[in-house]
Amino acid sequence: LLSYMLIGLMVYFLMTSLGELAAYMPVSGSFATYGQNYVEEGFGFALGWNYWYNWAVTIAVDLVAAQLVMSWWFPDTPGWIWSALFLGVIFLLNYISVRGFGEAEYWFSLIKVTTVIVFILVGVLMIIGIFKG
């Protein structure tokens, strides 16, 4: 619990600093632009490529995780089909317009928040004793 609080405090200060930089110098670009302007051009370049590499690896890990989760429900389906299907969904979400992406984000977030609320309610009802576990 202490480590979560420490990391949360670090993230808070980091995001506050990024917000201050964005308010002081609004630029069209990512946060790597601030590293390029305030530290060194090579630092911004490396920061941008590291960020790209982070997301390239994250997408691959997410596709493998989706394959593992779906193989639990559908064990006879080859895993590469699930990876290809979810990669297609990710591609289509990034290919559509910003408005369409925002709409998809809205609905996915609504599903996620609704699921969390339902799980909390079911957990409380199980603690009370209405649902027997």
Tab-separated table of C-alpha atoms in Angstrom:
chain	number	residue	atom	x	y	z
A	1	LEU	CA	0.000	0.000	0.000
A	2	LEU	CA	2.868	2.325	0.776
A	3	SER	CA	4.461	1.701	-2.617
A	4	TYR	CA	1.173	2.512	-4.399
A	5	MET	CA	0.981	5.786	-2.496
A	6	LEU	CA	4.588	6.623	-3.359
A	7	ILE	CA	4.163	5.876	-7.065
A	8	GLY	CA	0.851	7.749	-7.098
A	9	LEU	CA	2.576	10.777	-5.600
A	10	MET	CA	5.344	10.555	-8.203
A	11	VAL	CA	2.805	10.322	-11.037
A	12	TYR	CA	0.918	13.287	-9.595
A	13	PHE	CA	4.037	15.462	-9.580
A	14	LEU	CA	5.039	14.284	-13.053
A	15	MET	CA	1.631	15.065	-14.553
A	16	THR	CA	1.504	18.410	-12.746
A	17	SER	CA	4.879	19.288	-14.264
A	18	LEU	CA	3.695	18.244	-17.718
A	19	GLY	CA	0.555	20.345	-17.278
A	20	GLU	CA	2.653	23.357	-16.283
A	21	LEU	CA	4.864	22.908	-19.334
A	22	ALA	CA	1.826	22.585	-21.598
A	23	ALA	CA	0.310	25.760	-20.154
A	24	TYR	CA	3.601	27.688	-20.408
A	25	MET	CA	4.537	26.511	-23.907
A	26	PRO	CA	1.648	24.996	-25.872
A	27	VAL	CA	3.088	23.150	-28.863
A	28	SER	CA	1.672	20.833	-31.466
A	29	GLY	CA	3.441	17.611	-30.663
A	30	SER	CA	3.890	15.140	-27.879
A	31	PHE	CA	5.728	15.477	-24.592
A	32	ALA	CA	8.940	14.564	-26.432
A	33	THR	CA	8.870	18.107	-27.818
A	34	TYR	CA	9.412	19.460	-24.307
A	35	GLY	CA	12.420	17.203	-23.848
A	36	GLN	CA	13.763	18.395	-27.181
A	37	ASN	CA	13.309	22.079	-26.323
A	38	TYR	CA	14.319	22.087	-22.656
A	39	VAL	CA	16.955	19.342	-22.399
A	40	GLU	CA	18.515	18.536	-25.762
A	41	GLU	CA	17.388	17.668	-29.265
A	42	GLY	CA	18.769	14.138	-28.948
A	43	PHE	CA	16.877	13.637	-25.687
A	44	GLY	CA	13.573	14.494	-27.349
A	45	PHE	CA	14.407	12.180	-30.247
A	46	ALA	CA	15.229	9.287	-27.907
A	47	LEU	CA	12.152	9.993	-25.798
A	48	GLY	CA	9.905	9.837	-28.856
A	49	TRP	CA	11.378	6.548	-30.053
A	50	ASN	CA	11.209	5.034	-26.572
A	51	TYR	CA	7.542	5.993	-26.376
A	52	TRP	CA	6.892	4.390	-29.779
A	53	TYR	CA	8.747	1.236	-28.721
A	54	ASN	CA	6.740	1.114	-25.490
A	55	TRP	CA	3.464	1.052	-27.406
A	56	ALA	CA	4.773	-1.408	-30.021
A	57	VAL	CA	5.611	-3.881	-27.247
A	58	THR	CA	2.379	-3.143	-25.362
A	59	ILE	CA	0.242	-3.945	-28.414
A	60	ALA	CA	2.043	-7.274	-28.854
A	61	VAL	CA	1.582	-8.155	-25.177
A	62	ASP	CA	-2.106	-7.194	-25.328
A	63	LEU	CA	-2.631	-9.408	-28.374
A	64	VAL	CA	-1.026	-12.372	-26.613
A	65	ALA	CA	-3.120	-11.702	-23.490
A	66	ALA	CA	-6.301	-11.553	-25.583
A	67	GLN	CA	-5.333	-14.838	-27.198
A	68	LEU	CA	-4.787	-16.492	-23.807
A	69	VAL	CA	-8.050	-15.181	-22.364
A	70	MET	CA	-10.114	-16.212	-25.386
A	71	SER	CA	-8.502	-19.667	-25.527
A	72	TRP	CA	-9.975	-20.361	-22.090
A	73	TRP	CA	-13.510	-19.981	-23.484
A	74	PHE	CA	-12.788	-21.327	-26.955
A	75	PRO	CA	-10.002	-23.902	-26.529
A	76	ASP	CA	-10.373	-25.416	-30.013
A	77	THR	CA	-9.821	-22.120	-31.852
A	78	PRO	CA	-6.191	-21.417	-32.814
A	79	GLY	CA	-4.658	-18.529	-30.909
A	80	TRP	CA	-3.454	-16.656	-33.977
A	81	ILE	CA	-7.082	-16.126	-35.039
A	82	TRP	CA	-7.809	-14.216	-31.827
A	83	SER	CA	-4.649	-12.158	-32.188
A	84	ALA	CA	-5.522	-11.313	-35.797
A	85	LEU	CA	-9.107	-10.447	-34.857
A	86	PHE	CA	-8.112	-8.106	-32.040
A	87	LEU	CA	-5.352	-6.563	-34.168
A	88	GLY	CA	-8.000	-5.854	-36.805
A	89	VAL	CA	-10.242	-4.211	-34.200
A	90	ILE	CA	-7.338	-2.059	-32.980
A	91	PHE	CA	-6.490	-1.100	-36.565
A	92	LEU	CA	-10.096	-0.186	-37.384
A	93	LEU	CA	-10.433	1.923	-34.235
A	94	ASN	CA	-7.317	3.854	-35.217
A	95	TYR	CA	-8.317	4.082	-38.887
A	96	ILE	CA	-11.698	5.736	-38.359
A	97	SER	CA	-12.076	9.446	-37.804
A	98	VAL	CA	-11.418	11.161	-34.496
A	99	ARG	CA	-15.156	11.489	-33.956
A	100	GLY	CA	-15.692	7.764	-34.507
A	101	PHE	CA	-12.769	6.915	-32.243
A	102	GLY	CA	-14.196	9.178	-29.537
A	103	GLU	CA	-17.590	7.522	-29.856
A	104	ALA	CA	-16.041	4.046	-29.585
A	105	GLU	CA	-14.003	5.188	-26.560
A	106	TYR	CA	-17.188	6.491	-24.945
A	107	TRP	CA	-19.049	3.205	-25.348
A	108	PHE	CA	-16.101	1.056	-24.253
A	109	SER	CA	-15.637	3.240	-21.167
A	110	LEU	CA	-19.346	3.020	-20.374
A	111	ILE	CA	-19.205	-0.778	-20.584
A	112	LYS	CA	-16.129	-0.850	-18.346
A	113	VAL	CA	-17.564	1.474	-15.689
A	114	THR	CA	-20.909	-0.361	-15.708
A	115	THR	CA	-19.121	-3.691	-15.247
A	116	VAL	CA	-17.123	-2.367	-12.283
A	117	ILE	CA	-20.283	-0.988	-10.642
A	118	VAL	CA	-22.119	-4.296	-11.146
A	119	PHE	CA	-19.208	-6.243	-9.623
A	120	ILE	CA	-19.129	-3.912	-6.617
A	121	LEU	CA	-22.888	-4.263	-6.103
A	122	VAL	CA	-22.766	-8.048	-6.421
A	123	GLY	CA	-19.839	-8.140	-3.958
A	124	VAL	CA	-21.754	-6.033	-1.438
A	125	LEU	CA	-24.836	-8.237	-1.858
A	126	MET	CA	-22.691	-11.330	-1.283
A	127	ILE	CA	-21.205	-9.793	1.875
A	128	ILE	CA	-24.688	-8.940	3.160
A	129	GLY	CA	-25.791	-12.499	2.467
A	130	ILE	CA	-28.371	-12.019	-0.268
A	131	PHE	CA	-26.257	-14.051	-2.734
A	132	LYS	CA	-24.757	-17.245	-1.380
A	133	GLY	CA	-21.191	-17.853	-2.639
